[in-house]
Amino acid sequence: MSAEELRQAAILLFGERGWMSRLSEALGVDRSSVSRWFSGLPVPGPVGAAVAAWLKLYELTGERPYEIEGLIDPKE
């Protein structure tokens, strides 16, 4: 997954405002890690796989990751 594909997916899944913070929370990584992917570091394979799975769930259910109970623990 390219940085641009990740950006587009994150905006779709988490909204146009605050998507980078929400993406980092959902992935359980620091926001600076997400920022580095947009500065040239490759997007890790597991991140791409997680986002692809969230996109598929959204396609099938119409629900975003934070709307599916138990998918993302808000306490983490």
Tab-separated table of N, CA, C and O in Angstrom:
chain	number	residue	atom	x	y	z
A	1	MET	N	0.855	-1.167	0.000
A	1	MET	CA	0.000	0.000	0.000
A	1	MET	C	0.902	1.231	0.000
A	1	MET	O	1.806	1.341	0.821
A	2	SER	N	0.619	2.136	-0.908
A	2	SER	CA	1.396	3.366	-0.977
A	2	SER	C	0.886	4.363	0.071
A	2	SER	O	-0.210	4.207	0.618
A	3	ALA	N	1.684	5.382	0.316
A	3	ALA	CA	1.289	6.423	1.256
A	3	ALA	C	0.002	7.104	0.795
A	3	ALA	O	-0.879	7.405	1.605
A	4	GLU	N	-0.131	7.327	-0.503
A	4	GLU	CA	-1.339	7.980	-1.027
A	4	GLU	C	-2.567	7.075	-0.865
A	4	GLU	O	-3.654	7.550	-0.504
A	5	GLU	N	-2.406	5.787	-1.112
A	5	GLU	CA	-3.522	4.849	-0.908
A	5	GLU	C	-3.931	4.818	0.565
A	5	GLU	O	-5.118	4.776	0.884
A	6	LEU	N	-2.931	4.839	1.437
A	6	LEU	CA	-3.210	4.859	2.876
A	6	LEU	C	-3.954	6.134	3.257
A	6	LEU	O	-4.922	6.099	4.008
A	7	ARG	N	-3.516	7.274	2.739
A	7	ARG	CA	-4.168	8.550	3.040
A	7	ARG	C	-5.628	8.538	2.598
A	7	ARG	O	-6.529	8.897	3.356
A	8	GLN	N	-5.871	8.073	1.372
A	8	GLN	CA	-7.241	8.033	0.860
A	8	GLN	C	-8.119	7.097	1.682
A	8	GLN	O	-9.271	7.417	1.995
A	9	ALA	N	-7.568	5.936	2.042
A	9	ALA	CA	-8.327	4.976	2.851
A	9	ALA	C	-8.623	5.545	4.230
A	9	ALA	O	-9.744	5.419	4.745
A	10	ALA	N	-7.630	6.204	4.834
A	10	ALA	CA	-7.818	6.760	6.175
A	10	ALA	C	-8.874	7.861	6.175
A	10	ALA	O	-9.687	7.942	7.102
A	11	ILE	N	-8.882	8.682	5.152
A	11	ILE	CA	-9.901	9.733	5.060
A	11	ILE	C	-11.285	9.119	4.919
A	11	ILE	O	-12.239	9.549	5.564
A	12	LEU	N	-11.404	8.092	4.110
A	12	LEU	CA	-12.685	7.408	3.946
A	12	LEU	C	-13.136	6.772	5.266
A	12	LEU	O	-14.297	6.881	5.655
A	13	LEU	N	-12.203	6.124	5.956
A	13	LEU	CA	-12.548	5.377	7.168
A	13	LEU	C	-12.695	6.239	8.422
A	13	LEU	O	-13.464	5.897	9.321
A	14	PHE	N	-11.942	7.347	8.487
A	14	PHE	CA	-11.901	8.123	9.725
A	14	PHE	C	-12.322	9.580	9.567
A	14	PHE	O	-12.342	10.313	10.542
A	15	GLY	N	-12.658	10.003	8.359
A	15	GLY	CA	-13.105	11.371	8.139
A	15	GLY	C	-11.974	12.290	7.716
A	15	GLY	O	-10.796	11.983	7.890
A	16	GLU	N	-12.361	13.442	7.172
A	16	GLU	CA	-11.372	14.367	6.612
A	16	GLU	C	-10.575	15.115	7.672
A	16	GLU	O	-9.461	15.537	7.414
A	17	ARG	N	-11.129	15.279	8.837
A	17	ARG	CA	-10.421	15.980	9.906
A	17	ARG	C	-10.002	14.993	10.980
A	17	ARG	O	-10.817	14.206	11.452
A	18	GLY	N	-8.743	15.050	11.348
A	18	GLY	CA	-8.246	14.195	12.421
A	18	GLY	C	-7.977	12.762	12.030
A	18	GLY	O	-7.751	11.917	12.888
A	19	TRP	N	-7.980	12.484	10.751
A	19	TRP	CA	-7.821	11.094	10.316
A	19	TRP	C	-6.473	10.508	10.704
A	19	TRP	O	-6.385	9.328	11.025
A	20	MET	N	-5.416	11.311	10.707
A	20	MET	CA	-4.094	10.770	11.037
A	20	MET	C	-4.041	10.320	12.495
A	20	MET	O	-3.531	9.241	12.799
A	21	SER	N	-4.596	11.112	13.379
A	21	SER	CA	-4.633	10.735	14.803
A	21	SER	C	-5.507	9.507	15.010
A	21	SER	O	-5.146	8.593	15.760
A	22	ARG	N	-6.668	9.491	14.368
A	22	ARG	CA	-7.570	8.339	14.522
A	22	ARG	C	-6.956	7.068	13.949
A	22	ARG	O	-7.112	5.989	14.510
A	23	LEU	N	-6.262	7.210	12.828
A	23	LEU	CA	-5.590	6.046	12.233
A	23	LEU	C	-4.520	5.516	13.177
A	23	LEU	O	-4.438	4.301	13.403
A	24	SER	N	-3.725	6.396	13.747
A	24	SER	CA	-2.668	5.940	14.656
A	24	SER	C	-3.271	5.260	15.887
A	24	SER	O	-2.766	4.234	16.331
A	25	GLU	N	-4.370	5.811	16.406
A	25	GLU	CA	-5.042	5.188	17.557
A	25	GLU	C	-5.563	3.810	17.194
A	25	GLU	O	-5.419	2.851	17.958
A	26	ALA	N	-6.201	3.697	16.032
A	26	ALA	CA	-6.768	2.413	15.609
A	26	ALA	C	-5.685	1.362	15.402
A	26	ALA	O	-5.895	0.181	15.698
A	27	LEU	N	-4.527	1.793	14.911
A	27	LEU	CA	-3.425	0.858	14.663
A	27	LEU	C	-2.602	0.588	15.915
A	27	LEU	O	-1.807	-0.342	15.941
A	28	GLY	N	-2.782	1.425	16.934
A	28	GLY	CA	-2.010	1.255	18.159
A	28	GLY	C	-0.560	1.687	18.000
A	28	GLY	O	0.332	1.110	18.629
A	29	VAL	N	-0.336	2.688	17.152
A	29	VAL	CA	1.018	3.210	16.941
A	29	VAL	C	1.024	4.701	17.238
A	29	VAL	O	-0.012	5.348	17.275
A	30	ASP	N	2.203	5.232	17.438
A	30	ASP	CA	2.366	6.660	17.676
A	30	ASP	C	2.043	7.442	16.412
A	30	ASP	O	2.318	6.977	15.303
A	31	ARG	N	1.472	8.615	16.582
A	31	ARG	CA	1.126	9.454	15.430
A	31	ARG	C	2.350	9.787	14.589
A	31	ARG	O	2.269	9.925	13.372
A	32	SER	N	3.508	9.889	15.225
A	32	SER	CA	4.735	10.191	14.482
A	32	SER	C	5.096	9.061	13.524
A	32	SER	O	5.679	9.312	12.471
A	33	SER	N	4.736	7.831	13.870
A	33	SER	CA	4.978	6.706	12.949
A	33	SER	C	4.154	6.882	11.677
A	33	SER	O	4.665	6.711	10.568
A	34	VAL	N	2.888	7.235	11.840
A	34	VAL	CA	2.021	7.466	10.688
A	34	VAL	C	2.566	8.617	9.858
A	34	VAL	O	2.645	8.525	8.628
A	35	SER	N	2.987	9.663	10.509
A	35	SER	CA	3.539	10.822	9.810
A	35	SER	C	4.771	10.448	8.991
A	35	SER	O	4.948	10.918	7.862
A	36	ARG	N	5.611	9.584	9.530
A	36	ARG	CA	6.827	9.158	8.812
A	36	ARG	C	6.495	8.402	7.534
A	36	ARG	O	7.226	8.484	6.550
A	37	TRP	N	5.383	7.659	7.531
A	37	TRP	CA	5.004	6.928	6.312
A	37	TRP	C	4.694	7.905	5.188
A	37	TRP	O	4.870	7.587	4.018
A	38	PHE	N	4.230	9.085	5.536
A	38	PHE	CA	3.925	10.091	4.525
A	38	PHE	C	5.139	10.943	4.184
A	38	PHE	O	5.081	11.769	3.297
A	39	SER	N	6.240	10.707	4.907
A	39	SER	CA	7.485	11.421	4.627
A	39	SER	C	8.468	10.558	3.854
A	39	SER	O	9.609	10.947	3.680
A	40	GLY	N	8.030	9.365	3.469
A	40	GLY	CA	8.893	8.535	2.644
A	40	GLY	C	9.178	7.139	3.147
A	40	GLY	O	9.627	6.300	2.364
A	41	LEU	N	8.985	6.879	4.439
A	41	LEU	CA	9.193	5.505	4.908
A	41	LEU	C	8.101	4.609	4.341
A	41	LEU	O	6.944	5.036	4.224
A	42	PRO	N	8.429	3.371	3.994
A	42	PRO	CA	7.398	2.479	3.454
A	42	PRO	C	6.319	2.155	4.494
A	42	PRO	O	6.607	2.053	5.681
A	43	VAL	N	5.110	2.014	4.001
A	43	VAL	CA	3.998	1.604	4.862
A	43	VAL	C	4.205	0.119	5.170
A	43	VAL	O	4.310	-0.701	4.257
A	44	PRO	N	4.305	-0.259	6.457
A	44	PRO	CA	4.523	-1.661	6.802
A	44	PRO	C	3.391	-2.562	6.284
A	44	PRO	O	2.217	-2.157	6.269
A	45	GLY	N	3.751	-3.755	5.890
A	45	GLY	CA	2.779	-4.714	5.374
A	45	GLY	C	1.594	-4.955	6.290
A	45	GLY	O	0.441	-4.953	5.836
A	46	PRO	N	1.823	-5.161	7.603
A	46	PRO	CA	0.690	-5.378	8.504
A	46	PRO	C	-0.263	-4.182	8.567
A	46	PRO	O	-1.468	-4.355	8.734
A	47	VAL	N	0.270	-2.985	8.418
A	47	VAL	CA	-0.580	-1.791	8.402
A	47	VAL	C	-1.461	-1.815	7.158
A	47	VAL	O	-2.669	-1.595	7.228
A	48	GLY	N	-0.852	-2.086	6.017
A	48	GLY	CA	-1.619	-2.183	4.778
A	48	GLY	C	-2.691	-3.251	4.862
A	48	GLY	O	-3.817	-3.058	4.398
A	49	ALA	N	-2.353	-4.396	5.477
A	49	ALA	CA	-3.318	-5.487	5.615
A	49	ALA	C	-4.482	-5.080	6.523
A	49	ALA	O	-5.643	-5.377	6.219
A	50	ALA	N	-4.183	-4.403	7.630
A	50	ALA	CA	-5.241	-3.965	8.541
A	50	ALA	C	-6.167	-2.975	7.852
A	50	ALA	O	-7.396	-3.094	7.935
A	51	VAL	N	-5.590	-2.011	7.151
A	51	VAL	CA	-6.403	-1.000	6.480
A	51	VAL	C	-7.228	-1.636	5.366
A	51	VAL	O	-8.411	-1.318	5.193
A	52	ALA	N	-6.642	-2.572	4.628
A	52	ALA	CA	-7.387	-3.275	3.576
A	52	ALA	C	-8.565	-4.046	4.175
A	52	ALA	O	-9.666	-4.056	3.604
A	53	ALA	N	-8.352	-4.667	5.334
A	53	ALA	CA	-9.437	-5.403	5.999
A	53	ALA	C	-10.532	-4.437	6.453
A	53	ALA	O	-11.725	-4.730	6.307
A	54	TRP	N	-10.143	-3.279	6.990
A	54	TRP	CA	-11.137	-2.280	7.406
A	54	TRP	C	-11.924	-1.765	6.214
A	54	TRP	O	-13.129	-1.549	6.308
A	55	LEU	N	-11.242	-1.584	5.085
A	55	LEU	CA	-11.944	-1.141	3.875
A	55	LEU	C	-12.959	-2.185	3.425
A	55	LEU	O	-14.073	-1.851	3.016
A	56	LYS	N	-12.579	-3.454	3.492
A	56	LYS	CA	-13.491	-4.532	3.098
A	56	LYS	C	-14.693	-4.575	4.045
A	56	LYS	O	-15.837	-4.725	3.593
A	57	LEU	N	-14.447	-4.451	5.343
A	57	LEU	CA	-15.553	-4.427	6.303
A	57	LEU	C	-16.483	-3.250	6.028
A	57	LEU	O	-17.708	-3.386	6.098
A	58	TYR	N	-15.907	-2.106	5.716
A	58	TYR	CA	-16.711	-0.931	5.401
A	58	TYR	C	-17.549	-1.176	4.150
A	58	TYR	O	-18.731	-0.829	4.102
A	59	GLU	N	-16.934	-1.799	3.158
A	59	GLU	CA	-17.657	-2.126	1.917
A	59	GLU	C	-18.823	-3.077	2.196
A	59	GLU	O	-19.909	-2.917	1.651
A	60	LEU	N	-18.608	-4.047	3.065
A	60	LEU	CA	-19.629	-5.061	3.346
A	60	LEU	C	-20.707	-4.595	4.313
A	60	LEU	O	-21.868	-4.982	4.193
A	61	THR	N	-20.307	-3.775	5.298
A	61	THR	CA	-21.248	-3.418	6.361
A	61	THR	C	-21.657	-1.952	6.361
A	61	THR	O	-22.646	-1.594	6.992
A	62	GLY	N	-20.849	-1.107	5.723
A	62	GLY	CA	-21.104	0.322	5.772
A	62	GLY	C	-20.655	0.957	7.071
A	62	GLY	O	-20.885	2.145	7.305
A	63	GLU	N	-20.009	0.172	7.930
A	63	GLU	CA	-19.541	0.683	9.216
A	63	GLU	C	-18.036	0.894	9.181
A	63	GLU	O	-17.299	0.110	8.611
A	64	ARG	N	-17.624	1.979	9.823
A	64	ARG	CA	-16.202	2.278	9.929
A	64	ARG	C	-15.621	1.500	11.111
A	64	ARG	O	-16.370	1.039	11.976
A	65	PRO	N	-14.285	1.350	11.167
A	65	PRO	CA	-13.685	0.510	12.220
A	65	PRO	C	-14.133	0.863	13.628
A	65	PRO	O	-14.412	-0.022	14.437
A	66	TYR	N	-14.235	2.146	13.949
A	66	TYR	CA	-14.608	2.555	15.304
A	66	TYR	C	-16.099	2.363	15.577
A	66	TYR	O	-16.536	2.493	16.715
A	67	GLU	N	-16.887	2.047	14.543
A	67	GLU	CA	-18.319	1.825	14.724
A	67	GLU	C	-18.654	0.361	14.984
A	67	GLU	O	-19.763	0.050	15.417
A	68	ILE	N	-17.720	-0.529	14.728
A	68	ILE	CA	-17.955	-1.953	14.911
A	68	ILE	C	-17.519	-2.318	16.334
A	68	ILE	O	-16.330	-2.264	16.663
A	69	GLU	N	-18.466	-2.665	17.157
A	69	GLU	CA	-18.202	-2.944	18.557
A	69	GLU	C	-17.165	-4.051	18.704
A	69	GLU	O	-17.269	-5.108	18.085
A	70	GLY	N	-16.160	-3.786	19.516
A	70	GLY	CA	-15.129	-4.778	19.818
A	70	GLY	C	-13.996	-4.822	18.817
A	70	GLY	O	-12.991	-5.467	19.072
A	71	LEU	N	-14.128	-4.160	17.677
A	71	LEU	CA	-13.061	-4.215	16.675
A	71	LEU	C	-11.858	-3.393	17.121
A	71	LEU	O	-10.725	-3.818	17.010
A	72	ILE	N	-12.116	-2.203	17.656
A	72	ILE	CA	-11.054	-1.350	18.169
A	72	ILE	C	-11.388	-1.018	19.611
A	72	ILE	O	-12.457	-0.504	19.894
A	73	ASP	N	-10.468	-1.331	20.509
A	73	ASP	CA	-10.681	-1.050	21.925
A	73	ASP	C	-10.382	0.415	22.190
A	73	ASP	O	-9.239	0.847	22.060
A	74	PRO	N	-11.392	1.215	22.541
A	74	PRO	CA	-11.157	2.640	22.756
A	74	PRO	C	-10.244	2.931	23.935
A	74	PRO	O	-9.745	4.025	24.079
A	75	LYS	N	-9.993	1.946	24.807
A	75	LYS	CA	-9.138	2.152	25.975
A	75	LYS	C	-7.673	1.979	25.638
A	75	LYS	O	-6.813	2.285	26.430
A	76	GLU	N	-7.353	1.423	24.486
A	76	GLU	CA	-5.946	1.197	24.112
A	76	GLU	C	-5.381	2.400	23.437
A	76	GLU	O	-5.979	3.162	22.802
